[in-house]
Amino acid sequence: SGVSSGCQQGGCLTCSDYNGCLSCKPRFFMHLERIGMKQIGVCMTSCPPGFYGTRSPERNTCTKCRSECDSCFNKNFCTRCRAGFYLHLGKCQENCPEGLVRSDTQRECVPRCPV
Amino acid sequence: IQDRQGPAALLCPSPCQCEEDGIFVMVDCSELGLSAVPTNLSPLTTYLDLSMNNISEIQPRAFHRLHLLSELRISGNQLRYISGHALQGLHNLKVLMLQNNQLERLPDDAPWDLPNLLSLRLDANLLSEVPAGAFRGVRSLRHLWLDDNSLTEIPVTALDSLPSLQAMTLALNQITHIPDYAFTNLSALVVLHLHNNQIQSMGARCFEGLYSLETLDLNYNDLQEFPVAIRTLSKLQELGFHNNNIKAIPERAFVGNPQLQTIHFYENPIQFVGKSAFQFLPKLHTLSLNGATQIQEFPDLKGTTSLEILTLTRAGLSALPVDLCEQLPRLRVLELSYNQIEDLPSFYHCSALQEIGLQHNQIRRIESSTFRQLTSLRALDLSWNMIEWIHLDAFASLHSLIKLDLTENRLISVPVAGLGGLTHLKLRGNTELYEAFSPDYFPRMRVIEMPYAYQCCVYGSCDSYKPVSQWDTEQSTDEDLHKRTVAMYPIHADTHYDPDLEEFQLEIEESKLQTSVQCTPTPGPFRPCDSLLGSW
């Protein structure tokens, strides 16, 4: 979120009309969005869904989550799963550990409802 | 999110864009230059994006009707403070994004009351401390971002309120010390990022209570000692402390971490490594140690049976354990360059080995058993040793070998049995090696370096240098050159093909590239193929 295309973006430091943002202001995440054959640089306050952000003194980058995650904290810790997977302690699995059941609405492993 | 006509349009505050989600509404007011939260938001709003505007203050009760709001984004504004009252009514809020603002402090006495909040982003703000009571109203929190602020201490008391926390980053702050029991209530924490701080010291019990921790990132700090406090982290899988100032890894360093899969600790002035430091790590697959000059003995890797990549360069090793491969049956890459190794054991049981780097050691002999049965070995670097003798069958079973580097040794002959698959062979610097190896030995060769130029003549490298008499006609006209070219390649003569000469030469060059072997040193006027004196 916090993004629009081309050079008018608030987070852009340098940009070109053809490639969008070439560099971002401090503390913004640089993400390369693919539009057809082109790649457009976008500066954002948080990475798009399916990506996680890593901050470092030099630059802030967006990296793809694991395929089974819709969103994640880092490459090994998911925060929301794709349909058909269920979240437990940062892992997206097709089955839940002992004592937990699958909740399709939350896509999480949840305690069994008391009878 | 599109601007839609229909019920949503009635509830959509201008100039935002809205989208229906069943009976609910998703509202996008990002990047509109707003200076305040729109007032006429529908109670059916579940998603509200106010990011990248000019909002410097949230008016009291701005969200008090939004009981169904699940996600609120206010990142990229100019907020300095948000009182507890400002977020009243958000009973169902799960995600709150406040990153990239100018928050200097958090409410303490009347904290935010967000009982269902799961993710809280406070990264990229100006927080220098977190008050003790700041998180009392967000007890369900799972994911917390506090990176890129100005914290000088771990907010120990505030964190005590978060028993459900699973992932937290405190990276890019100015934290210098981690006290004992800093995270004692965070029994569900799985991920902890502390990279890019100024951490110099840690209490020996600072990680007590982190029973679920799997990832610990201490990279880019100023640690002087090995973090022995990790001993209590029995679930730890990924540990990073590269770019610190640690000089030694003690004996039994990871005795408390049997689940470790990766350890990154490069860019430390490590001189000493305890021989038992890396024992009993059955899931570790990569171990790299570079420049630890005080390592005189090969580490005892008993119980570290899944190791696939072992790099131990620029140390003081002079010998390798005879049972090295029994300990490391899954080894794929073995990189031991820049040591003082003299004798090699048999690598027979390392059947998965694909790459061996032994350059810059003091090896003298290669026995028939040294590399026997390494049928997956693709690259073998033995350059810059003192090898005088190689057994005839030393390479016989290396069916996958494509690269062999024997540069700068003392060889007088090289056994070719088993080397038929080579594409790269380097023999430069073996000044007593005079044999000109027939190309038939190496049908797939592409790059070969020989001690002497004449040894390249068998590879037709002399074609590029013809005696002067045939090609010196400076005066030849284009037509002459054309006739001679056509005469040499009659196939073009009958098709009245009148090729453009330049294109034609390109074709010739291309056909040459596919078959030729790049052999160096290339013979030349002063290193002709026809030996003037009968022998070199």
XYZ file of C-alpha atoms in Angstrom:
651
model
C 0.000 0.000 0.000
C 1.071 3.618 -0.076
C 1.953 3.635 -3.777
C 1.006 5.039 -7.226
C 2.775 4.482 -10.486
C 5.119 6.692 -12.470
C 7.076 9.603 -11.038
C 4.363 11.181 -8.892
C 4.823 8.744 -6.014
C 5.530 10.238 -2.637
C 8.291 7.739 -1.881
C 10.372 8.241 -5.047
C 13.818 9.834 -4.752
C 14.856 9.520 -8.397
C 12.678 8.211 -11.185
C 12.142 8.023 -14.917
C 8.845 8.119 -16.728
C 9.619 4.816 -18.379
C 10.889 2.826 -15.356
C 9.128 4.606 -12.494
C 11.169 4.922 -9.303
C 14.890 4.337 -9.678
C 15.598 4.962 -5.995
C 13.485 5.588 -2.901
C 13.537 8.119 -0.110
C 14.966 6.824 3.176
C 12.854 4.265 5.002
C 10.781 3.357 1.922
C 10.804 -0.122 0.391
C 11.826 -0.464 -3.247
C 9.757 -3.019 -5.171
C 9.935 -3.912 -8.885
C 6.430 -4.382 -10.231
C 6.060 -6.261 -13.507
C 3.636 -4.734 -15.994
C 3.698 -6.808 -19.179
C 7.303 -6.907 -20.316
C 8.223 -3.821 -18.331
C 9.410 -3.540 -14.745
C 8.345 -0.432 -12.884
C 10.133 0.693 -9.731
C 7.721 1.458 -6.912
C 8.498 2.972 -3.481
C 6.231 1.841 -0.669
C 5.826 2.017 3.098
C 5.119 -1.715 3.134
C 5.735 -4.459 0.593
C 2.838 -5.780 -1.515
C 0.912 -8.920 -0.479
C 3.028 -12.036 -0.900
C 6.252 -10.151 -0.092
C 8.041 -9.208 3.124
C 10.238 -6.229 3.814
C 13.795 -6.232 5.107
C 15.229 -2.974 6.399
C 18.953 -2.281 6.376
C 21.068 0.837 6.638
C 21.763 0.862 2.900
C 18.371 0.008 1.415
C 15.014 -1.567 2.182
C 14.001 -4.456 -0.035
C 10.949 -6.603 -0.705
C 11.398 -10.367 -0.987
C 8.865 -12.996 -2.008
C 7.289 -15.111 0.761
C 7.133 -18.879 0.467
C 4.615 -20.021 -2.111
C 2.135 -21.294 0.468
C 1.970 -17.927 2.252
C -0.284 -14.984 1.362
C 1.750 -12.781 3.666
C 4.799 -13.298 5.896
C 7.114 -11.727 8.457
C 10.251 -13.243 6.887
C 11.107 -16.098 4.566
C 10.509 -18.702 7.264
C 7.520 -17.192 9.078
C 4.121 -16.806 7.459
C 1.389 -14.550 8.868
C -1.414 -15.634 6.532
C -1.734 -18.769 4.363
C -2.921 -19.380 0.856
C -6.261 -21.220 0.439
C -5.845 -24.888 1.307
C -3.127 -24.225 3.884
C -3.442 -23.617 7.604
C -1.249 -21.453 9.818
C 0.413 -22.688 12.992
C 3.340 -20.869 14.629
C 4.353 -19.259 11.352
C 4.132 -22.382 9.213
C 1.515 -22.971 6.502
C 0.673 -26.664 6.339
C -2.009 -28.748 4.752
C -2.684 -30.487 8.053
C -2.765 -29.346 11.663
C -0.840 -30.732 14.608
C -2.472 -33.035 17.123
C -5.246 -31.341 19.141
C -5.908 -28.562 16.600
C -8.344 -28.471 13.697
C -8.408 -26.593 10.379
C -10.401 -23.368 10.172
C -11.116 -22.524 6.534
C -12.353 -19.016 7.306
C -9.171 -18.049 9.176
C -6.928 -20.502 7.271
C -5.460 -21.381 10.633
C -5.127 -24.340 12.943
C -7.452 -23.602 15.853
C -8.362 -25.436 19.054
C -11.160 -27.956 18.646
C -14.550 -26.481 19.599
C -15.671 -27.922 22.965
C -18.693 -30.260 22.386
C -10.135 -1.016 -5.453
C -12.405 0.656 -7.973
C -14.847 3.503 -7.461
C -18.143 1.629 -7.791
C -21.660 2.951 -8.211
C -24.123 1.160 -5.914
C -24.662 0.953 -2.116
C -20.920 1.314 -1.511
C -20.922 4.591 -3.432
C -23.372 6.061 -0.908
C -21.105 5.181 1.986
C -17.850 6.156 0.326
C -16.306 9.368 1.639
C -15.003 11.559 -1.153
C -12.390 11.527 -2.632
C -11.678 7.945 -1.443
C -12.343 4.856 -3.504
C -14.491 2.052 -2.148
C -15.267 -1.529 -2.951
C -18.007 -3.744 -1.680
C -17.122 -6.950 0.127
C -20.559 -8.493 0.546
C -22.327 -6.129 2.934
C -19.019 -4.681 4.020
C -16.941 -1.890 2.519
C -13.220 -1.636 1.771
C -12.103 1.986 1.632
C -8.892 3.275 -0.025
C -8.006 6.874 0.804
C -4.250 6.521 0.156
C -2.150 9.257 -1.433
C -4.916 11.866 -1.576
C -3.234 14.647 0.341
C -5.667 14.268 3.244
C -4.804 16.116 6.476
C -7.443 14.417 8.638
C -9.302 11.101 8.899
C -12.544 11.295 6.855
C -15.505 11.657 9.194
C -18.343 9.938 7.311
C -16.891 6.417 7.287
C -19.438 3.592 7.184
C -19.729 1.350 10.266
C -19.538 -1.529 7.761
C -15.949 -0.616 6.854
C -13.624 -3.593 7.281
C -10.521 -2.231 5.530
C -9.327 1.400 5.603
C -6.156 2.635 3.917
C -5.094 6.187 4.874
C -1.433 5.736 3.997
C 0.774 8.313 2.323
C -1.289 11.376 3.259
C -0.509 14.457 5.408
C -2.288 13.396 8.587
C -0.455 14.767 11.620
C -3.130 14.075 14.205
C -6.021 11.659 14.754
C -9.015 13.387 16.171
C -10.555 11.702 19.259
C -13.238 9.116 18.442
C -12.212 9.171 14.757
C -12.836 5.426 14.510
C -15.274 4.907 17.368
C -18.065 3.553 15.044
C -15.796 1.172 13.141
C -16.342 -1.912 15.328
C -15.956 -4.184 12.305
C -12.722 -2.676 11.007
C -10.155 -5.446 10.541
C -7.258 -3.616 8.929
C -6.214 0.020 9.379
C -3.298 1.509 7.462
C -2.028 4.945 8.447
C 1.596 4.477 7.348
C 3.487 7.260 5.616
C 1.892 10.219 7.421
C 3.216 12.795 9.940
C 1.809 11.401 13.172
C 3.850 12.264 16.317
C 1.547 10.787 18.920
C -1.609 8.668 19.025
C -3.506 8.661 22.272
C -5.405 5.664 23.585
C -8.695 7.518 23.009
C -7.960 8.014 19.301
C -8.250 4.276 18.634
C -11.344 3.679 20.779
C -13.979 1.338 19.358
C -11.732 -0.792 17.137
C -12.711 -4.024 18.907
C -12.101 -6.237 15.877
C -8.952 -4.628 14.536
C -6.381 -7.262 13.541
C -3.803 -5.301 11.583
C -2.588 -1.776 12.453
C 0.073 -0.173 10.254
C 1.744 2.943 11.661
C 5.160 2.624 10.041
C 6.889 5.579 8.358
C 5.437 8.223 10.653
C 7.185 10.454 13.251
C 5.920 8.759 16.402
C 8.119 9.882 19.317
C 6.310 8.144 22.143
C 3.526 5.636 22.840
C 0.690 6.065 25.338
C 1.440 4.657 28.779
C -1.254 5.329 31.332
C -4.181 4.933 28.871
C -2.808 2.535 26.298
C -4.506 1.464 23.053
C -7.344 -0.956 23.722
C -7.184 -3.347 20.755
C -8.023 -6.773 22.194
C -7.907 -8.657 18.873
C -4.888 -7.003 17.320
C -2.506 -9.530 15.732
C -0.054 -7.379 13.752
C 1.329 -3.995 14.849
C 3.745 -2.065 12.690
C 5.673 0.691 14.419
C 8.807 0.488 12.276
C 10.481 3.576 10.802
C 9.413 6.010 13.516
C 11.292 8.052 16.159
C 10.624 5.977 19.284
C 13.494 6.198 21.784
C 11.703 4.127 24.404
C 8.575 1.994 24.886
C 6.700 2.735 28.122
C 6.078 -0.179 30.491
C 2.316 -0.171 29.936
C 2.282 0.529 26.192
C 1.148 -2.949 25.162
C -1.265 -3.709 28.038
C -4.248 -3.384 25.695
C -2.942 -5.566 22.822
C -2.469 -8.898 24.606
C -3.338 -10.991 21.546
C -0.491 -9.512 19.501
C 1.505 -11.997 17.389
C 3.689 -9.845 15.104
C 5.490 -6.666 16.235
C 7.694 -4.387 14.129
C 9.802 -1.917 16.103
C 12.765 -1.794 13.724
C 14.312 1.421 12.439
C 13.605 3.510 15.546
C 15.900 5.053 18.187
C 15.577 2.502 20.984
C 18.642 2.232 23.204
C 17.282 -0.592 25.354
C 15.168 -3.713 25.009
C 11.650 -2.709 26.210
C 11.630 -5.568 28.721
C 8.630 -4.573 30.849
C 6.455 -3.620 27.902
C 7.153 -6.979 26.276
C 5.959 -8.770 29.384
C 2.401 -7.942 28.276
C 2.689 -10.002 25.071
C 2.434 -13.729 25.882
C 1.139 -14.548 22.373
C 3.950 -12.789 20.480
C 5.425 -15.012 17.753
C 7.597 -12.699 15.637
C 9.360 -9.451 16.542
C 11.993 -7.200 15.013
C 14.006 -4.702 17.000
C 16.561 -4.313 14.190
C 18.139 -0.976 13.192
C 18.030 0.626 16.650
C 20.824 1.671 19.056
C 20.582 -1.172 21.558
C 23.946 -1.884 23.222
C 23.158 -4.598 25.755
C 20.682 -7.429 26.277
C 20.008 -7.939 29.971
C 19.232 -11.254 31.649
C 15.596 -12.365 31.368
C 14.898 -9.723 28.677
C 12.248 -11.879 26.948
C 11.230 -14.140 29.765
C 7.468 -14.019 29.050
C 7.720 -14.590 25.289
C 7.348 -18.375 25.312
C 5.619 -18.370 21.899
C 8.260 -16.237 20.137
C 9.537 -17.996 17.000
C 11.444 -15.186 15.243
C 13.630 -12.473 16.850
C 15.534 -9.983 14.702
C 18.152 -7.828 16.453
C 20.423 -7.090 13.487
C 22.014 -3.661 12.886
C 22.149 -2.537 16.506
C 25.257 -1.812 18.620
C 24.998 -4.829 20.914
C 28.325 -5.370 22.677
C 27.310 -7.604 25.555
C 24.588 -9.987 26.656
C 23.563 -11.507 29.928
C 24.282 -15.229 30.058
C 20.554 -15.740 30.737
C 19.202 -13.087 28.413
C 17.300 -15.572 26.218
C 15.676 -17.482 29.105
C 12.001 -18.159 28.407
C 12.259 -18.235 24.581
C 11.208 -21.905 24.392
C 9.860 -21.663 20.837
C 12.584 -19.542 19.213
C 13.663 -20.858 15.813
C 15.301 -17.824 14.179
C 17.739 -15.462 15.953
C 19.393 -12.699 13.929
C 22.299 -10.925 15.691
C 24.087 -9.853 12.498
C 25.802 -6.459 12.194
C 26.383 -5.770 15.888
C 29.510 -5.301 18.012
C 29.530 -8.562 19.971
C 32.937 -9.179 21.521
C 32.224 -12.662 22.843
C 30.434 -15.712 21.467
C 26.740 -15.452 22.571
C 26.756 -18.326 25.067
C 23.249 -17.265 26.088
C 21.940 -19.216 23.050
C 22.488 -22.379 25.081
C 18.889 -22.250 26.345
C 17.382 -22.101 22.819
C 16.646 -25.774 22.225
C 14.409 -25.148 19.170
C 16.857 -22.806 17.389
C 17.136 -23.594 13.662
C 18.674 -20.493 12.109
C 21.340 -18.414 13.868
C 23.158 -15.395 12.441
C 25.940 -13.400 14.071
C 27.993 -12.422 11.031
C 29.654 -8.972 10.961
C 30.501 -8.827 14.639
C 33.794 -8.750 16.561
C 33.963 -12.305 17.899
C 37.413 -13.886 18.079
C 36.670 -17.381 19.348
C 34.037 -20.075 19.167
C 34.275 -22.079 22.375
C 34.184 -25.817 22.925
C 30.641 -27.303 22.786
C 29.436 -23.887 21.561
C 26.104 -25.212 20.224
C 25.530 -28.026 22.693
C 22.103 -26.583 23.522
C 20.972 -26.213 19.907
C 20.544 -29.664 18.310
C 18.014 -28.336 15.773
C 20.415 -25.863 14.133
C 20.266 -25.954 10.314
C 22.191 -22.797 9.396
C 24.803 -20.723 11.254
C 26.083 -17.553 9.576
C 29.151 -16.098 11.294
C 31.407 -14.793 8.500
C 33.052 -11.370 8.839
C 34.245 -12.015 12.413
C 37.951 -11.981 13.365
C 37.656 -15.610 14.526
C 41.031 -17.009 15.438
C 40.147 -19.948 17.646
C 37.479 -22.623 17.211
C 36.998 -25.290 19.858
C 37.506 -28.748 18.419
C 34.109 -29.876 19.746
C 32.328 -26.611 18.816
C 30.334 -28.101 15.925
C 29.623 -31.558 17.304
C 26.141 -33.112 17.434
C 24.369 -30.792 15.004
C 22.510 -33.465 12.975
C 20.582 -30.908 10.894
C 23.449 -28.547 10.041
C 24.052 -28.553 6.290
C 26.557 -25.727 5.841
C 29.657 -24.849 7.845
C 32.071 -22.199 6.643
C 35.132 -21.019 8.516
C 37.597 -18.678 6.804
C 40.791 -17.252 8.213
C 40.661 -18.857 11.647
C 44.440 -19.083 11.745
C 44.613 -20.689 15.181
C 42.769 -23.789 14.021
C 45.515 -26.395 13.935
C 43.334 -29.471 14.047
C 40.377 -30.438 11.908
C 37.175 -29.955 13.967
C 35.553 -33.024 15.431
C 32.227 -33.218 13.590
C 30.877 -36.290 15.373
C 27.073 -36.313 15.128
C 26.951 -33.551 12.495
C 25.990 -36.043 9.858
C 23.953 -33.904 7.430
C 26.772 -31.537 6.488
C 26.774 -30.900 2.753
C 29.058 -27.879 2.433
C 32.237 -27.586 4.497
C 34.534 -24.624 3.953
C 37.605 -24.377 6.154
C 40.120 -22.125 4.444
C 43.141 -20.075 5.518
C 43.572 -21.977 8.770
C 46.513 -23.996 10.028
C 45.408 -27.520 9.074
C 48.246 -29.888 8.274
C 46.309 -33.132 8.166
C 42.795 -34.473 7.710
C 41.163 -37.145 9.860
C 41.210 -40.573 8.275
C 37.533 -41.051 9.156
C 36.470 -37.658 7.726
C 34.047 -39.228 5.260
C 32.604 -41.619 7.797
C 31.596 -38.535 9.837
C 30.347 -36.588 6.773
C 28.741 -39.070 4.354
C 26.582 -36.390 2.659
C 29.371 -33.950 1.860
C 28.887 -32.286 -1.553
C 31.391 -29.436 -1.392
C 34.723 -29.634 0.457
C 36.776 -26.426 0.332
C 40.083 -26.631 2.255
C 42.303 -24.217 0.324
C 45.111 -22.182 1.891
C 46.085 -24.621 4.637
C 49.260 -26.726 5.083
C 47.790 -30.127 4.276
C 50.431 -32.660 3.187
C 48.753 -36.041 3.082
C 45.235 -36.806 1.909
C 43.049 -39.553 3.329
C 40.839 -41.582 1.037
C 37.596 -39.710 0.306
C 36.069 -43.018 -0.672
C 33.011 -42.757 1.653
C 32.206 -39.201 0.538
C 30.361 -40.577 -2.481
C 28.197 -37.421 -2.912
C 31.216 -35.131 -3.339
C 30.858 -32.800 -6.341
C 33.541 -30.193 -5.665
C 36.909 -30.454 -3.896
C 39.143 -27.414 -3.370
C 42.612 -28.249 -2.076
C 44.572 -25.474 -3.790
C 47.429 -23.788 -1.952
C 48.413 -26.656 0.317
C 51.551 -28.862 0.532
C 50.331 -32.083 -1.066
C 53.009 -34.217 -2.745
C 51.358 -37.471 -3.775
C 47.971 -38.655 -5.036
C 47.322 -42.314 -4.361
C 45.008 -44.623 -6.279
C 42.581 -44.673 -3.334
C 42.483 -40.903 -2.689
C 39.604 -40.071 -5.042
C 38.396 -43.561 -5.815
C 34.645 -44.015 -6.469
C 33.879 -40.277 -6.401
C 31.580 -40.775 -9.366
C 29.771 -37.452 -8.767
C 32.930 -35.346 -8.577
C 32.753 -32.511 -11.140
C 35.514 -30.115 -10.098
C 38.889 -30.897 -8.490
C 41.334 -28.111 -7.703
C 44.812 -29.274 -6.688
C 46.663 -26.208 -7.938
C 49.577 -24.613 -6.080
C 50.720 -27.756 -4.265
C 53.952 -29.794 -4.566
C 52.504 -32.816 -6.338
C 55.255 -34.894 -7.921
C 53.452 -38.160 -8.443
C 49.906 -39.249 -9.299
C 48.981 -42.938 -9.405
C 47.938 -44.169 -12.853
C 44.435 -45.015 -11.607
C 44.008 -41.955 -9.384
C 41.316 -40.442 -11.662
C 40.083 -43.678 -13.244
C 36.633 -43.664 -11.609
C 35.917 -39.907 -11.855
C 33.329 -40.283 -14.621
C 31.681 -36.908 -13.932
C 34.886 -34.861 -13.691
C 34.849 -31.862 -16.054
C 37.315 -29.489 -14.396
C 40.805 -30.463 -13.175
C 43.307 -27.832 -12.048
C 46.879 -28.982 -11.474
C 48.481 -25.567 -12.013
C 51.860 -24.917 -10.377
C 52.841 -28.402 -9.211
C 55.926 -30.590 -9.917
C 54.439 -33.114 -12.300
C 56.437 -34.929 -14.973
C 53.434 -36.868 -16.199
C 49.657 -36.913 -15.793
C 47.564 -40.128 -15.901
C 44.727 -39.644 -18.383
C 42.651 -42.697 -17.426
C 39.183 -41.440 -16.412
C 39.690 -37.878 -17.755
C 37.759 -38.337 -20.994
C 34.964 -36.057 -19.833
C 37.169 -33.047 -19.067
C 36.212 -29.683 -20.551
C 38.804 -27.706 -18.539
C 42.342 -28.865 -17.744
C 45.075 -26.652 -16.301
C 48.706 -27.792 -16.190
C 50.530 -24.455 -16.361
C 53.599 -24.187 -14.156
C 54.554 -27.859 -14.250
C 57.928 -27.064 -15.792
C 59.065 -30.709 -16.040
C 55.943 -31.815 -17.941
C 56.861 -32.017 -21.658
C 54.285 -34.446 -23.036
C 51.940 -33.157 -25.765
C 48.641 -34.812 -24.912
C 46.715 -36.023 -27.934
C 43.280 -34.449 -28.369
C 41.901 -37.981 -28.533
C 42.354 -38.222 -24.760
C 39.994 -35.268 -24.227
C 37.159 -35.348 -26.810
C 35.126 -32.707 -24.924
C 37.974 -30.359 -24.067
C 37.248 -26.615 -24.421
C 39.888 -24.862 -22.334
C 43.362 -26.286 -21.708
C 46.429 -24.600 -20.239
C 49.781 -26.257 -20.902
C 53.266 -25.531 -19.570
C 54.623 -24.836 -23.110
C 53.219 -23.386 -26.333
C 54.313 -26.305 -28.537
C 52.015 -28.553 -26.487
C 49.122 -26.575 -27.951
C 50.058 -27.380 -31.554
C 48.204 -30.683 -31.421
C 45.080 -28.610 -30.959
C 45.453 -26.926 -34.322
C 46.290 -23.687 -32.654
C 48.945 -23.250 -35.286
C 46.200 -22.654 -37.971
C 45.771 -19.138 -36.685
C 49.476 -18.552 -37.412
C 50.533 -19.523 -41.021
C 54.035 -19.008 -42.450
C 54.213 -15.490 -43.959
C 54.398 -16.565 -47.661
C 50.738 -17.539 -48.048
C 48.826 -14.566 -46.484
C 51.146 -11.590 -46.988
C 49.696 -10.222 -50.301
C 49.075 -6.647 -49.136
C 48.175 -5.652 -52.613
C 45.395 -8.284 -53.065
C 42.175 -6.693 -54.221
C 38.821 -7.564 -52.762
C 38.035 -9.536 -55.865
C 41.237 -11.552 -55.505
C 40.380 -12.289 -51.909
C 36.825 -13.198 -52.992
C 38.096 -15.621 -55.667
C 40.464 -17.272 -53.272
C 37.704 -17.565 -50.631
C 35.251 -19.123 -53.129
C 37.979 -21.448 -54.397
C 38.546 -22.639 -50.850
C 34.807 -23.185 -50.286
C 33.445 -24.535 -53.647
C 29.984 -25.157 -52.149
C 29.145 -21.514 -52.784
C 30.462 -21.450 -56.317
C 27.603 -23.241 -58.065
C 24.798 -21.316 -56.334
C 25.933 -18.023 -57.883
C 25.810 -16.972 -54.306
C 27.502 -13.687 -54.101
C 28.046 -13.529 -50.392
C 28.903 -10.324 -48.627
C 32.503 -10.968 -47.687
C 32.187 -9.705 -44.126
C 29.180 -11.934 -43.423
C 31.065 -14.811 -44.922
C 34.023 -14.298 -42.625
C 31.687 -14.277 -39.652
C 30.363 -17.646 -40.754
C 33.896 -18.980 -40.939
C 34.720 -17.637 -37.505
C 31.566 -19.166 -36.002
C 32.259 -22.593 -37.456
C 35.782 -22.410 -36.070
C 34.542 -21.570 -32.533
C 32.344 -24.641 -32.233
C 35.142 -27.131 -32.806
C 38.274 -25.348 -31.589
C 39.905 -25.831 -28.185
C 41.242 -22.738 -26.486
C 44.782 -23.857 -25.726
C 47.335 -21.561 -24.086
C 50.075 -20.471 -24.284
C 49.316 -19.936 -28.003
C 52.187 -20.717 -30.367
C 53.475 -17.660 -32.246
C 56.347 -16.276 -34.300
C 58.781 -16.782 -31.442
C 57.141 -20.067 -30.284
C 56.521 -21.835 -33.609
C 55.044 -25.311 -33.826
C 57.855 -26.508 -36.182
C 60.673 -26.783 -33.697
C 63.732 -25.055 -35.182
C 66.177 -26.965 -33.054
C 64.447 -30.335 -33.278
C 63.259 -30.123 -29.720
C 62.366 -27.420 -27.238
